[in-house]
Amino acid sequence: MIPKEAAPGDDTAGLLYYLYGPGKRDEHVDPHMVAAWDPFVPDPVKSEDFSIADLAMLLDAPVRALTGRKPPLHVFHVAVRNPPEDRLLTDEEWARVAREMMHAAGIAPHTDDQGCRWVAVRHADDHIHIVATRAREDDRQPDTSWSKLRMQEAARGFEIEFGLRRLTHADGTARRWSKTGEADKATRRGLSEPVRETLQRTVREAAAAAVSDADFFARLAAAGLRVKQRIAPDGNTTGYSVALPGDRDSGQKPVFFPGTKLAPDLSLPRVRERWSGPPVNPAATPADAWRTAAEKVRAAADQLGAGGLHQGAGDVAALGDLIVTAAVVSPYLVRSQMRKAAYEYERASRAPAARQMEGQARQLYRESNQVLARSVSAVGHNDTVAALGLLLALVTAVEASRRWHQAQEHRIQAEAAGRAGRLLNEAVEVTVGVNAAREHRPRPKRAAARSGSARRARVGAAVRPMAAVVQDAVPGHAGVVLADPAWPTLRARLAEVETAGEEPADVLAAVAARRDLTSADSVAQVLVWRLDGWLRQRGSAAASGTTTVAAPADGSGRSAPKRAQGASPTRPTRGEDQRRKGPKRG
């Protein structure tokens, strides 16, 4: 929950007309009042005898009645917003939030019946606006000197009570959230996300892989961004701004975002900290790049934060860059999980402390990052076997960073590292499923078995008892799996496997045997992820026109070429045809 106090104003009626109106671009939906200083104040949109102008007059009445000096800017305005991933609050919950914010700001304390007048208006699902006038009923002005800090403390309490994402305040590590207007603009243009989000990700990927100023700006230009450098009188570059092609303001000018407005660690001085030290020679092959990076990451995990608070801050920052680069060059079948992990770890990479960049762990992470970034042939390479080792090393490194943040009492950063670790674990298990699908050789089936499979396919996967499949494939874990909350999802995946024409018991046994299951928090969820990898690999193989067939009986391991679809078999000669028919009947 994010309360944001706006600059004070002097036009109560004008602000209310805007909040109750359609907005600048018709973005306001169902404007209505959720709370007010007096529960009997009517809502202008629900009353025929009470207008917005009447409401403004009621709010301004104590200001006009002041006998002393009247405040020149008497309108107090605060917007309280929830991040997009939070659940939607009801009007009653927003009313509680509004009353508590006015109490915390000193506008209308709970036990003070002489407080200021205020109203809360909701015209969107994720936020409210609170409008108050700085004049008390006892002819005094309120003390709002600590309003911002106290409203932030109140927001932290509501995050716990309502089960919202818990944020922190004033540690300088929060990402720059897109504004409502930016989100509405992206919707009108048909974009999948606001421009600020796209720029954040693109600039971060360029900064993580760059080794110099020239390399950084060249990567930004290669990514298709407009780049504008700020040059000092002495000729040195002191800053930069980026814009997305096609993103223009009302005057048809490109909308540039400075690096400091994208994220705290994307200003040019913070970006330059990343490439201190000599560059590293890349590995010869993509597989060597993954293995070399994995060895360095495992060596760095034990040393993370060993040099103290400031070196630990540099270590987690370098680990964040490594995850960003790994997401870019990761196999495409697990790239979605890797990108989500990089997004979640972003907050964990920014510790609320000054960072030193000379730590041993930081150097190893940076070398691993350069090995991956400079191995250009690794981009798009689908070597999931080599990538699995790096993913396992990253899981260990992220867990080490989570423990370090906990030791430093960085609660938000520790939670972000935990979310990133879960996504990396998912990527590991999906990769296991992909590798299992590539190396699996199905057993040859007899004609009776094939006809039975066909009958099962006609009956439907929903009818087949998948519990028996689990009993056959993983008898040692069957009881735990069937009682797991993820069992319905696993049952659906097994049905998809059967619909694809494969034996679900064989597939489940194959993915379960690839890696130990005893240490998993949820065996059923791990099996779901592995089956996801199996289905993705089978789907990509089918799309590329390749199939996995049974090995020949001679054990050579070579598979016979599959006849092209639509091609007719070799037609026998007339003599062969007559011999196949046999003697004529008398």
XYZ file of C-alpha atoms in Angstrom:
586
model
C 0.000 0.000 0.000
C 1.467 3.318 -1.124
C 0.122 6.619 0.286
C 1.364 9.570 -1.767
C 0.740 13.083 -0.531
C 0.306 15.588 -3.355
C 1.359 19.233 -3.291
C -1.147 21.443 -1.405
C -3.683 23.403 -3.465
C -6.297 26.142 -3.188
C -9.190 24.873 -5.366
C -11.345 22.349 -3.519
C -14.156 22.381 -6.069
C -11.804 21.965 -9.016
C -10.147 18.908 -7.458
C -13.518 17.318 -6.642
C -14.822 17.914 -10.171
C -11.742 16.145 -11.524
C -12.039 13.177 -9.147
C -15.742 12.729 -9.923
C -15.244 13.391 -13.635
C -14.162 11.067 -16.451
C -10.467 11.836 -15.988
C -8.077 13.146 -18.572
C -8.650 10.191 -20.908
C -11.832 8.569 -19.575
C -9.792 6.460 -17.154
C -12.098 7.127 -14.178
C -14.636 4.324 -13.699
C -17.651 4.610 -11.358
C -16.512 7.585 -9.221
C -18.182 7.475 -5.798
C -17.588 8.412 -2.187
C -16.428 5.658 0.185
C -16.016 7.690 3.400
C -16.212 11.215 4.823
C -15.657 13.128 8.054
C -19.391 12.797 8.768
C -21.176 9.534 7.890
C -24.321 11.484 6.958
C -22.669 13.529 4.191
C -24.453 12.577 0.941
C -22.601 11.416 -2.135
C -23.105 13.885 -5.027
C -23.443 11.079 -7.585
C -26.215 9.420 -5.562
C -28.207 12.498 -4.543
C -30.348 14.717 -6.754
C -30.360 17.563 -4.214
C -26.656 17.629 -3.375
C -24.021 18.576 -5.966
C -20.234 18.552 -6.119
C -20.288 22.322 -5.594
C -22.313 21.826 -2.413
C -19.774 19.302 -1.147
C -16.928 21.740 -1.862
C -18.764 24.472 0.078
C -19.126 22.161 3.096
C -15.434 21.276 3.016
C -14.374 24.931 2.706
C -16.725 26.265 5.396
C -14.199 25.944 8.293
C -11.550 27.665 6.155
C -13.792 30.658 5.502
C -14.689 30.776 9.202
C -11.070 31.097 10.370
C -10.649 34.345 12.317
C -6.871 34.389 12.087
C -4.581 34.061 9.138
C -5.999 31.729 6.498
C -3.638 29.236 4.822
C -2.953 30.251 1.192
C -2.948 26.558 0.101
C -5.626 24.951 2.205
C -6.372 21.759 0.218
C -4.761 18.563 1.560
C -4.735 15.765 -1.056
C -3.376 12.227 -0.715
C -3.768 9.208 -3.012
C -3.527 5.707 -1.497
C -2.705 3.013 -4.048
C -2.076 -0.741 -4.023
C 0.429 -2.436 -6.383
C -1.100 -4.403 -9.286
C -0.377 -7.801 -7.709
C -2.452 -7.041 -4.585
C -6.057 -8.143 -4.230
C -8.863 -5.612 -4.748
C -10.157 -4.034 -1.556
C -13.854 -3.431 -0.940
C -15.373 0.010 -0.371
C -15.656 -0.761 3.353
C -11.956 -1.645 3.542
C -10.992 1.516 1.673
C -13.177 3.511 4.085
C -11.169 2.126 7.001
C -7.943 3.017 5.197
C -9.143 6.587 4.616
C -10.117 7.142 8.271
C -6.805 5.734 9.496
C -4.805 7.877 7.059
C -6.577 11.033 8.229
C -5.865 10.058 11.819
C -2.184 9.372 11.065
C -1.770 12.617 9.096
C -3.198 14.717 11.957
C -6.134 15.906 9.835
C -8.879 14.171 11.826
C -7.684 12.191 14.900
C -10.049 9.433 16.018
C -10.840 10.912 19.443
C -11.028 14.533 18.277
C -14.470 15.767 17.207
C -12.995 19.132 16.190
C -10.857 17.757 13.385
C -10.761 18.857 9.756
C -13.335 17.915 7.138
C -12.430 15.357 4.477
C -13.890 12.965 1.889
C -12.512 9.848 0.184
C -13.386 9.248 -3.499
C -12.821 5.993 -5.375
C -12.796 6.032 -9.165
C -10.587 2.967 -9.829
C -10.188 -0.515 -8.398
C -6.702 -0.090 -6.960
C -6.704 3.327 -5.238
C -8.638 6.128 -3.540
C -8.172 9.902 -3.268
C -8.652 11.726 0.027
C -9.417 15.472 -0.056
C -9.329 17.532 3.163
C -9.215 21.212 4.086
C -6.632 22.535 6.541
C -8.999 24.142 9.027
C -10.317 22.609 12.218
C -13.755 23.195 13.673
C -12.191 24.980 16.665
C -10.723 27.773 14.519
C -7.227 26.256 14.398
C -5.059 24.720 11.705
C -3.891 21.063 11.908
C -0.304 19.975 12.475
C 0.664 17.809 9.479
C 4.436 18.105 9.814
C 4.880 14.313 10.165
C 1.991 13.277 7.926
C 3.998 11.386 5.288
C 5.941 9.252 7.761
C 2.884 8.405 9.866
C 0.759 7.504 6.840
C 3.518 5.157 5.682
C 3.492 3.472 9.095
C -0.285 3.081 8.868
C 0.081 1.533 5.408
C 2.503 -1.079 6.778
C -0.139 -2.107 9.302
C -2.838 -2.502 6.644
C -0.493 -4.637 4.531
C -0.329 -7.157 7.379
C -4.036 -6.967 8.210
C -5.319 -7.240 4.640
C -2.693 -9.726 3.446
C -1.150 -7.340 0.906
C 2.385 -7.254 -0.398
C 4.537 -5.844 2.380
C 6.586 -2.836 1.343
C 9.135 -0.706 3.113
C 9.545 3.023 3.295
C 12.530 5.310 2.873
C 15.248 2.678 2.412
C 15.948 3.919 -1.131
C 15.630 0.490 -2.768
C 12.061 0.451 -4.126
C 11.556 0.272 -7.877
C 9.958 3.201 -9.662
C 6.319 2.178 -10.231
C 4.516 3.251 -13.382
C 1.924 5.959 -12.936
C -1.742 5.518 -13.719
C -1.472 7.691 -16.816
C 1.405 5.579 -18.133
C -0.607 2.379 -17.681
C -3.633 3.907 -19.428
C -1.416 5.087 -22.274
C -0.014 1.571 -22.726
C -3.560 0.179 -22.853
C -4.594 2.654 -25.545
C -1.533 1.813 -27.623
C -2.073 -1.926 -27.238
C 1.184 -2.483 -25.327
C 1.548 -5.406 -22.931
C 3.101 -3.221 -20.224
C 3.811 0.473 -19.526
C 6.784 2.008 -21.289
C 8.601 2.572 -18.003
C 8.569 -1.196 -17.309
C 9.986 -1.970 -20.761
C 12.735 0.607 -20.349
C 13.621 -0.657 -16.879
C 14.122 -4.203 -18.116
C 16.016 -3.227 -21.271
C 18.388 -0.831 -19.509
C 19.037 -3.348 -16.732
C 19.941 -6.070 -19.247
C 22.333 -3.691 -21.028
C 23.933 -2.550 -17.762
C 24.382 -6.121 -16.528
C 26.272 -7.198 -19.657
C 28.257 -4.006 -20.432
C 31.950 -3.518 -19.643
C 32.348 0.198 -20.464
C 30.454 3.400 -21.206
C 30.708 2.842 -24.940
C 29.538 -0.762 -24.624
C 26.593 0.280 -22.438
C 25.314 2.949 -24.814
C 25.915 0.685 -27.811
C 23.764 -2.024 -26.207
C 20.983 0.470 -25.533
C 21.042 1.582 -29.156
C 21.137 -2.030 -30.373
C 18.064 -2.766 -28.255
C 16.174 -0.139 -30.261
C 16.013 2.633 -27.640
C 16.482 6.344 -28.199
C 19.486 7.416 -26.123
C 20.341 10.937 -25.054
C 23.588 11.519 -23.150
C 24.168 14.459 -20.811
C 27.595 15.958 -21.543
C 29.365 18.251 -19.072
C 31.342 21.325 -20.222
C 34.575 19.354 -19.809
C 33.324 16.749 -22.283
C 32.592 13.972 -19.784
C 29.274 12.092 -19.808
C 27.434 12.716 -16.536
C 24.056 11.095 -17.227
C 21.699 9.663 -19.792
C 18.036 9.379 -20.711
C 16.223 6.772 -22.809
C 12.960 6.722 -24.718
C 10.981 4.027 -26.494
C 10.399 4.677 -30.206
C 6.799 5.715 -30.769
C 6.275 6.942 -27.194
C 5.459 10.655 -27.516
C 3.766 13.320 -25.449
C 0.907 15.591 -26.474
C 3.379 17.780 -28.363
C 4.637 14.789 -30.385
C 8.012 14.884 -28.652
C 9.734 11.672 -27.450
C 9.188 10.935 -23.749
C 12.650 10.459 -22.211
C 13.212 8.787 -18.835
C 16.462 9.483 -16.943
C 18.156 6.434 -15.490
C 17.478 7.635 -11.949
C 13.725 7.655 -12.715
C 13.812 4.011 -13.811
C 15.470 2.463 -10.741
C 17.836 3.604 -7.957
C 20.714 1.514 -9.348
C 20.318 2.588 -12.996
C 21.834 6.055 -12.679
C 25.047 6.392 -14.671
C 27.374 6.441 -11.602
C 25.720 3.252 -10.249
C 25.817 1.611 -13.671
C 29.548 2.349 -13.959
C 30.212 0.488 -10.713
C 29.328 -2.737 -12.500
C 32.272 -2.831 -14.877
C 35.134 -2.029 -12.539
C 37.937 -4.541 -13.131
C 39.418 -6.185 -16.223
C 37.147 -8.003 -18.691
C 37.064 -11.790 -18.717
C 37.745 -13.901 -21.787
C 34.612 -15.807 -22.792
C 34.419 -19.594 -22.970
C 34.774 -21.300 -26.317
C 31.365 -22.974 -26.449
C 27.965 -22.315 -24.873
C 28.211 -25.500 -22.785
C 31.611 -24.393 -21.484
C 30.131 -20.992 -20.639
C 27.392 -22.554 -18.504
C 29.836 -24.886 -16.738
C 32.417 -22.160 -16.097
C 29.768 -19.816 -14.730
C 28.334 -22.564 -12.509
C 31.741 -23.272 -10.966
C 32.277 -19.599 -10.152
C 28.772 -19.175 -8.719
C 29.209 -22.174 -6.428
C 32.564 -20.804 -5.251
C 31.009 -17.389 -4.562
C 27.947 -18.657 -2.650
C 30.017 -19.554 0.428
C 31.732 -16.150 0.418
C 28.665 -13.926 -0.024
C 28.649 -11.226 2.641
C 31.770 -12.562 4.374
C 33.438 -9.157 4.105
C 30.754 -7.302 6.066
C 27.708 -5.177 5.316
C 29.096 -3.013 2.526
C 30.822 -5.838 0.676
C 27.671 -7.929 1.040
C 25.684 -5.134 -0.614
C 28.079 -5.297 -3.556
C 27.830 -9.091 -3.658
C 24.025 -9.186 -3.926
C 24.118 -6.438 -6.572
C 26.500 -8.506 -8.706
C 24.336 -11.599 -8.192
C 21.322 -9.651 -9.418
C 23.143 -8.731 -12.629
C 24.146 -12.358 -13.128
C 20.522 -13.538 -12.865
C 19.470 -10.881 -15.394
C 22.093 -12.059 -17.890
C 21.295 -15.722 -17.243
C 17.650 -14.989 -18.039
C 18.636 -13.423 -21.373
C 20.800 -16.361 -22.530
C 18.810 -19.153 -20.877
C 17.163 -21.907 -22.954
C 13.857 -20.675 -24.298
C 11.876 -23.469 -22.627
C 12.686 -22.031 -19.167
C 13.177 -18.393 -20.115
C 9.826 -17.275 -18.700
C 10.694 -18.581 -15.213
C 14.171 -17.029 -15.421
C 12.807 -13.610 -16.379
C 10.334 -13.722 -13.503
C 13.140 -14.703 -11.113
C 15.258 -11.780 -12.312
C 12.306 -9.434 -11.798
C 11.679 -10.677 -8.254
C 15.359 -10.603 -7.276
C 15.723 -7.000 -8.398
C 14.711 -5.669 -4.958
C 17.023 -8.164 -3.224
C 19.944 -6.884 -5.304
C 19.562 -3.414 -3.744
C 20.580 -3.551 -0.091
C 19.810 -0.411 1.971
C 23.503 0.319 2.533
C 26.497 1.697 0.683
C 28.042 -1.037 -1.423
C 31.679 -1.900 -1.994
C 32.625 -3.601 -5.231
C 35.906 -5.249 -4.186
C 34.541 -8.395 -2.525
C 35.683 -11.842 -3.625
C 32.134 -13.081 -4.150
C 31.280 -9.995 -6.181
C 34.300 -10.591 -8.420
C 33.290 -14.205 -9.053
C 29.702 -13.216 -9.845
C 30.932 -10.511 -12.203
C 33.263 -12.955 -13.972
C 30.403 -15.424 -14.363
C 28.241 -12.658 -15.766
C 30.842 -11.692 -18.347
C 31.399 -15.317 -19.341
C 27.700 -15.662 -20.161
C 27.304 -12.220 -21.716
C 30.359 -12.573 -23.962
C 29.464 -16.064 -25.116
C 27.242 -14.740 -27.872
C 26.526 -18.192 -29.243
C 24.816 -19.098 -25.960
C 21.952 -16.728 -26.718
C 18.988 -18.809 -27.780
C 20.967 -22.030 -27.376
C 18.766 -24.794 -26.034
C 21.445 -26.685 -24.070
C 19.310 -27.488 -21.031
C 21.727 -30.162 -19.798
C 24.551 -27.640 -19.390
C 22.159 -24.974 -18.107
C 20.895 -27.213 -15.303
C 24.204 -26.988 -13.457
C 24.101 -23.181 -13.476
C 20.469 -23.122 -12.358
C 21.299 -25.324 -9.374
C 24.234 -23.064 -8.509
C 21.992 -19.984 -8.737
C 19.474 -21.583 -6.363
C 22.280 -22.020 -3.817
C 23.514 -18.452 -4.326
C 20.060 -16.904 -3.979
C 19.430 -18.883 -0.785
C 22.767 -17.612 0.593
C 21.713 -14.046 -0.208
C 18.359 -14.590 1.495
C 20.084 -15.745 4.686
C 22.434 -12.755 4.530
C 19.530 -10.318 4.185
C 17.808 -11.974 7.126
C 20.950 -11.605 9.236
C 21.054 -7.902 8.326
C 17.298 -7.556 9.093
C 16.487 -6.581 5.511
C 13.000 -8.078 5.578
C 11.794 -6.904 2.167
C 15.005 -7.953 0.428
C 14.911 -11.375 2.128
C 11.326 -11.919 0.953
C 12.268 -10.902 -2.594
C 15.169 -13.374 -2.572
C 12.783 -16.078 -1.351
C 10.376 -15.442 -4.233
C 13.233 -15.494 -6.733
C 14.523 -18.758 -5.241
C 11.142 -20.447 -5.693
C 11.041 -19.386 -9.346
C 14.572 -20.680 -9.894
C 13.559 -23.994 -8.316
C 10.679 -24.130 -10.770
C 13.101 -23.486 -13.642
C 15.315 -26.315 -12.357
C 12.447 -28.810 -12.308
C 11.154 -27.723 -15.718
C 14.669 -28.256 -17.071
C 14.726 -31.729 -15.511
C 11.489 -32.534 -17.334
C 12.864 -31.209 -20.626
C 15.984 -33.376 -20.338
C 13.885 -36.405 -19.423
C 11.722 -35.939 -22.511
C 14.775 -35.675 -24.762
C 16.420 -38.826 -23.499
C 13.321 -40.968 -22.989
C 12.841 -43.969 -25.233
C 9.308 -45.389 -24.960
C 8.908 -49.119 -24.708
C 7.509 -50.847 -27.843
C 3.869 -51.767 -27.382
C 2.056 -54.844 -28.610
C -1.008 -54.554 -30.790
C -3.311 -55.334 -27.893
C -1.712 -52.642 -25.805
C -2.068 -50.152 -28.618
C -5.740 -50.936 -29.059
C -6.247 -50.590 -25.301
C -4.583 -47.188 -25.358
C -6.835 -46.140 -28.190
C -9.898 -47.215 -26.189
C -8.668 -45.224 -23.181
C -8.180 -42.160 -25.359
C -11.735 -42.498 -26.681
C -13.170 -42.846 -23.185
C -11.410 -39.661 -22.072
C -8.645 -38.774 -19.631
C -11.112 -37.554 -16.992
C -12.506 -41.088 -16.583
C -9.212 -42.874 -16.171
C -8.146 -43.214 -12.509
C -4.898 -41.262 -12.443
C -4.385 -42.268 -8.812
C -3.502 -45.741 -10.079
C -0.939 -44.158 -12.421
C 0.738 -42.496 -9.434
C 0.701 -45.781 -7.510
C 2.429 -47.541 -10.412
C 4.960 -44.797 -11.234
C 6.024 -43.510 -7.782
C 4.797 -46.030 -5.190
C 7.072 -44.621 -2.509
C 5.544 -41.138 -2.775
C 1.977 -42.016 -3.780
C 0.393 -41.346 -0.386
C 2.025 -37.930 -0.043
C 1.204 -36.973 -3.624
C -2.482 -37.885 -3.418
C -2.878 -35.822 -0.219
C -0.998 -32.815 -1.596
C -2.984 -29.648 -2.525
C -1.205 -29.717 -5.897
C -2.624 -33.169 -6.739
C -5.502 -31.817 -8.921
C -2.964 -29.913 -11.010
C -0.778 -32.994 -11.335
C -3.810 -35.051 -12.372
C -4.560 -32.506 -15.117
C -0.964 -32.714 -16.373
C -1.137 -36.492 -16.514
C -4.340 -36.185 -18.530
C -2.521 -33.881 -20.969
C 0.260 -36.453 -21.311
C -2.274 -39.178 -22.125
C -4.093 -36.910 -24.576
C -0.758 -36.369 -26.326
C -0.633 -40.118 -26.987
C 1.921 -41.172 -24.351
C 1.618 -43.560 -21.440
C 1.276 -41.356 -18.315
C 2.721 -43.983 -15.942
C 5.882 -44.327 -18.035
C 6.271 -40.549 -18.354
C 5.708 -39.940 -14.634
C 8.212 -42.639 -13.707
C 10.741 -41.186 -16.134
C 10.580 -37.631 -14.742
C 10.498 -38.854 -11.127
C 13.669 -40.899 -11.605
C 15.671 -37.968 -12.950
C 16.285 -36.298 -9.579
C 15.660 -37.057 -5.916
C 12.220 -36.113 -4.553
C 12.726 -36.662 -0.836
C 13.898 -33.094 -0.146
C 11.001 -31.437 -1.995
C 8.547 -29.358 0.021
C 5.753 -30.491 -2.305
C 6.422 -33.645 -4.310
C 3.257 -33.134 -6.357
C 4.246 -29.584 -7.322
C 7.736 -30.710 -8.328
C 6.225 -33.402 -10.539
C 3.901 -30.794 -12.083
C 6.885 -28.635 -13.030
C 8.740 -31.622 -14.505
C 5.717 -32.611 -16.561
C 5.484 -28.993 -17.740
C 9.035 -29.330 -19.047
C 8.184 -32.676 -20.642
C 5.155 -31.225 -22.442
C 7.080 -28.130 -23.574
C 9.845 -30.273 -25.037
C 7.372 -32.554 -26.788
C 5.503 -29.536 -28.117
C 8.666 -27.875 -29.409
C 9.831 -31.140 -30.991
C 6.495 -31.532 -32.741
C 6.610 -27.935 -33.953
C 10.093 -28.434 -35.389
C 9.068 -31.654 -37.116
C 11.219 -34.012 -35.017
C 9.934 -36.913 -32.961
C 11.428 -39.328 -30.483
C 10.887 -42.959 -31.513
C 11.672 -46.237 -29.885
C 15.193 -47.606 -30.130
C 15.670 -50.586 -32.500
C 15.844 -54.094 -31.070
C 19.527 -54.489 -31.903
C 20.380 -51.940 -29.203
C 22.349 -49.694 -31.523
C 20.548 -46.647 -30.165
C 19.874 -45.329 -33.663
C 16.316 -44.654 -34.671
C 14.953 -45.317 -38.109
C 13.984 -42.275 -40.132
C 10.313 -41.477 -39.940
C 8.341 -41.488 -43.198
C 7.245 -37.989 -44.160
C 3.611 -37.245 -43.489
C 1.421 -37.717 -46.538
C 3.947 -39.872 -48.437
C 2.577 -43.167 -49.769
C 4.340 -46.449 -48.960
C 6.253 -48.344 -51.676
C 3.699 -50.222 -53.789
C 4.458 -53.968 -54.331
C 4.902 -55.376 -57.855
C 2.167 -57.402 -59.543
C 3.934 -60.698 -58.834
C 4.406 -59.887 -55.177
C 0.770 -58.839 -54.993
C -0.355 -62.182 -56.400
C 1.843 -64.158 -53.987
C 0.461 -62.216 -51.005
C -3.094 -63.082 -52.070
C -2.343 -66.858 -51.996
C -3.911 -69.620 -54.194
C -7.358 -69.134 -55.638
C -10.181 -70.972 -53.943
C -11.842 -73.833 -55.890
